[in-house]
PDB file of C-alpha atoms in Angstrom:
ATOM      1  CA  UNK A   1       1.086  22.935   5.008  1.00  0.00           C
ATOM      2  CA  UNK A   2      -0.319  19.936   2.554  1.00  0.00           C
ATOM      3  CA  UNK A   3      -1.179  16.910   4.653  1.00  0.00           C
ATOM      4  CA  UNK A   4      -1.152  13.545   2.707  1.00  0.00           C
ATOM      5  CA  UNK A   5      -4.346  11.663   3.039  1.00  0.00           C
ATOM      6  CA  UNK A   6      -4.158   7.692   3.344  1.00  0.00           C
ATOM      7  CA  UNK A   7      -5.828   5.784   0.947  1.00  0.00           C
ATOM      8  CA  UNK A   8      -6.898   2.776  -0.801  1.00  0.00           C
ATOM      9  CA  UNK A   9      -7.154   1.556  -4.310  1.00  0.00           C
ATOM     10  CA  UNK A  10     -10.306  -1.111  -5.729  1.00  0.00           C
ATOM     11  CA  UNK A  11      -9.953  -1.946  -9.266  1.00  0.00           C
ATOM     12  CA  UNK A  12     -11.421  -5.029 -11.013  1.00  0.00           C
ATOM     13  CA  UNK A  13      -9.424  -6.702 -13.294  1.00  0.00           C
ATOM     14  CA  UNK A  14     -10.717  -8.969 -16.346  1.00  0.00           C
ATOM     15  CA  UNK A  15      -8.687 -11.204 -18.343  1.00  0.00           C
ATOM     16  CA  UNK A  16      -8.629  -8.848 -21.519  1.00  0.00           C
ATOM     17  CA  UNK A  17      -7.066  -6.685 -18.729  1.00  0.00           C
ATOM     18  CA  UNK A  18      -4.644  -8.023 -18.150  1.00  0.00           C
ATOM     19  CA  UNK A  19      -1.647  -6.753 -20.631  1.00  0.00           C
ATOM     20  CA  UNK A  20      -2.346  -3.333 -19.285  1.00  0.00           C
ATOM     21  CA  UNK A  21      -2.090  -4.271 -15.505  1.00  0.00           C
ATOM     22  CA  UNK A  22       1.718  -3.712 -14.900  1.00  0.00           C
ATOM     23  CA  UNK A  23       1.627  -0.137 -16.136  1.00  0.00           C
ATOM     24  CA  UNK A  24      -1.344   0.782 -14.657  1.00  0.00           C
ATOM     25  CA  UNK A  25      -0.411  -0.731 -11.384  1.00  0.00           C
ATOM     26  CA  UNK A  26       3.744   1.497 -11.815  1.00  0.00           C
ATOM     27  CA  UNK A  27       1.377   5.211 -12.678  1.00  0.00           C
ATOM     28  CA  UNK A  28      -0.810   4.416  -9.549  1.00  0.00           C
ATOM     29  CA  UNK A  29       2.143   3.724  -6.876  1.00  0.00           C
ATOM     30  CA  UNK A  30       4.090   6.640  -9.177  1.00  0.00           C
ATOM     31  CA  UNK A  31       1.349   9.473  -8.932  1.00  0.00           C
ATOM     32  CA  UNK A  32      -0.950   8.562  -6.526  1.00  0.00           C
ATOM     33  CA  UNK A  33       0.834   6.747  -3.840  1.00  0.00           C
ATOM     34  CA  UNK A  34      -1.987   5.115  -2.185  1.00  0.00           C
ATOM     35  CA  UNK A  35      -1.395   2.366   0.722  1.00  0.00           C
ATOM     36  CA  UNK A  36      -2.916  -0.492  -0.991  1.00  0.00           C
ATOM     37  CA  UNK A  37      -4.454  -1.541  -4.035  1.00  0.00           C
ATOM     38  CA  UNK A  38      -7.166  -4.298  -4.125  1.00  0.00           C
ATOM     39  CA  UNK A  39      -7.546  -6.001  -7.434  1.00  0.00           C
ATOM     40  CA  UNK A  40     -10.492  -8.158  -7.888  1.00  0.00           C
ATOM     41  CA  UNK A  41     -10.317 -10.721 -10.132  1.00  0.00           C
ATOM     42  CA  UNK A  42     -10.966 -13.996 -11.352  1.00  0.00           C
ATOM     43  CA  UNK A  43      -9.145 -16.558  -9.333  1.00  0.00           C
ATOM     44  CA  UNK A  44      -8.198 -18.083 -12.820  1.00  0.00           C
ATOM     45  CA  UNK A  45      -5.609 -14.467 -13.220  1.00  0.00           C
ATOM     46  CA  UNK A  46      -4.047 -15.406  -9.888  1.00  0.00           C
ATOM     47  CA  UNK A  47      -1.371 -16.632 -11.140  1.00  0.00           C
ATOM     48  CA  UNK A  48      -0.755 -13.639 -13.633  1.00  0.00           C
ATOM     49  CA  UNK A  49      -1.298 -11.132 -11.036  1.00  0.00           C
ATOM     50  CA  UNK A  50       0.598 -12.803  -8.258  1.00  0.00           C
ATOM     51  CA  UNK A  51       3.708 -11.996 -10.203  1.00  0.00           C
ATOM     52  CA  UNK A  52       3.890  -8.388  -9.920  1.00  0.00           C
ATOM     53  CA  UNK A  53       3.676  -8.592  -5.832  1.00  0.00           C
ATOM     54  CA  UNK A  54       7.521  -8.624  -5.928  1.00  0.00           C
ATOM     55  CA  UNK A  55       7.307  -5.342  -7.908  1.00  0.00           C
ATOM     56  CA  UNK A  56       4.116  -3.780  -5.875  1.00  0.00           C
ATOM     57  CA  UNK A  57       4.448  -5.312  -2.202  1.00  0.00           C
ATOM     58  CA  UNK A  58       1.126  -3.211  -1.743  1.00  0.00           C
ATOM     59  CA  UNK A  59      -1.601  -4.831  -3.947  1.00  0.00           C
ATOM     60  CA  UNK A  60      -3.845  -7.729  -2.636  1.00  0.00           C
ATOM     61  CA  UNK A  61      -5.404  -9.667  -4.557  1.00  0.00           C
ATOM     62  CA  UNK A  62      -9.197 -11.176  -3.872  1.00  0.00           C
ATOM     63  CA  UNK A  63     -11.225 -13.645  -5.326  1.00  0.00           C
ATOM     64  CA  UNK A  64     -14.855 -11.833  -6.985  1.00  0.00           C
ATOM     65  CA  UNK A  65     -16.445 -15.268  -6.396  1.00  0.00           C
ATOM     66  CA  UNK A  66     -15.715 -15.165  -2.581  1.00  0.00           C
ATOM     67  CA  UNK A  67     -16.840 -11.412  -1.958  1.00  0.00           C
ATOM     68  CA  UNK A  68     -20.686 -11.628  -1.764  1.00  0.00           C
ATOM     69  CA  UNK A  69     -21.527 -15.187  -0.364  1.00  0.00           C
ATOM     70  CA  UNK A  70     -23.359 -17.298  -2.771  1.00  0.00           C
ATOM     71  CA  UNK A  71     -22.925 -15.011  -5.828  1.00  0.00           C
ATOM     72  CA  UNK A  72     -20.505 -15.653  -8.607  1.00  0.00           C
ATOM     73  CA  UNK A  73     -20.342 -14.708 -12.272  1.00  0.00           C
ATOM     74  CA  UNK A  74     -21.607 -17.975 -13.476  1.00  0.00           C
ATOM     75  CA  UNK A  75     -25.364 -16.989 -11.318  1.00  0.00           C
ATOM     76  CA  UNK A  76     -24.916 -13.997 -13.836  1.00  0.00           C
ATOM     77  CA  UNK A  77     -24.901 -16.127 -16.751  1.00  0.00           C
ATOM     78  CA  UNK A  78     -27.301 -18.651 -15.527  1.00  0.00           C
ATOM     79  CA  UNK A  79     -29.620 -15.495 -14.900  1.00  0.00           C
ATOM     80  CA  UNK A  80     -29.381 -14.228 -18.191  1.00  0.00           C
ATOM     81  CA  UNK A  81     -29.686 -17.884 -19.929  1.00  0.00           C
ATOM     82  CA  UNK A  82     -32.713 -18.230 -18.036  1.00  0.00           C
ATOM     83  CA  UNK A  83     -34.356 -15.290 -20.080  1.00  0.00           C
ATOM     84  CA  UNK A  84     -32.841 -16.724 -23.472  1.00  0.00           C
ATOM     85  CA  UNK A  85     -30.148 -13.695 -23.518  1.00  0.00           C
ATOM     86  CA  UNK A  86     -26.663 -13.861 -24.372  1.00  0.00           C
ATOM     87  CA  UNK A  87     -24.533 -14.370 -21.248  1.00  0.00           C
ATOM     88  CA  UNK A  88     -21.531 -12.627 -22.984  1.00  0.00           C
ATOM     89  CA  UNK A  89     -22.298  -9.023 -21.045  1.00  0.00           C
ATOM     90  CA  UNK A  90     -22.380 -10.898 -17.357  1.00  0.00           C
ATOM     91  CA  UNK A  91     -18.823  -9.997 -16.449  1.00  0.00           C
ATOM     92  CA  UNK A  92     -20.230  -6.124 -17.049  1.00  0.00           C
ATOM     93  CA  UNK A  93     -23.240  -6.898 -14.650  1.00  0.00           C
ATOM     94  CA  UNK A  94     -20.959  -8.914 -12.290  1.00  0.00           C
ATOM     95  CA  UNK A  95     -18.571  -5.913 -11.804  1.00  0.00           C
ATOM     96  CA  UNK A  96     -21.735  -3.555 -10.980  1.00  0.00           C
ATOM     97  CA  UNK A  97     -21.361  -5.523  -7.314  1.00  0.00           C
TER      98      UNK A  97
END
């Protein structure tokens, strides 16, 4: 007999993300059923994001800036400004993390 596994989900979520985020967030509790899903964001989407908690009780939502001490997207920037490069890629880098 098929035994379903427990699971979570980690996705990162950018602002140009956002539109997309309901329907991705209905497939995944739809199909995959998984016990959680962590979405890692700016805190800036908070307040975007925090509205679908009364459609998906499951997902949490945490901060990118807080999850390595010391280490945010702007050190990403900064980095790359230091070598005369355009910042506009960090988020990319950032997610790597």
């Amino acid at each position: 007999m098929y035994s379903r596994r427990s699971f979570d989900i980690v996705s990162c979520v950018s602002y140009d993300d956002l539109p997309i985020v309901f329907s991705c967030l209905k497939s995944l509790n739809l199909y995959l059923k998984p016990n959680a899903i962590y979405l890692i964001s700016s805190k800036l989407n908070f307040k975007y994001l925090n509205k679908f908690k009364s459609y998906f009780p499951n997902i949490k939502l945490l901060d990118e800036d807080t999850l390595i001490p010391d280490f945010k997207l702007e050190n990403i920037k900064q980095y790359f400004r230091n070598l005369n490069k355009d910042p506009k890629r960090s988020g990319w880098y950032f997610q790597q993390f």
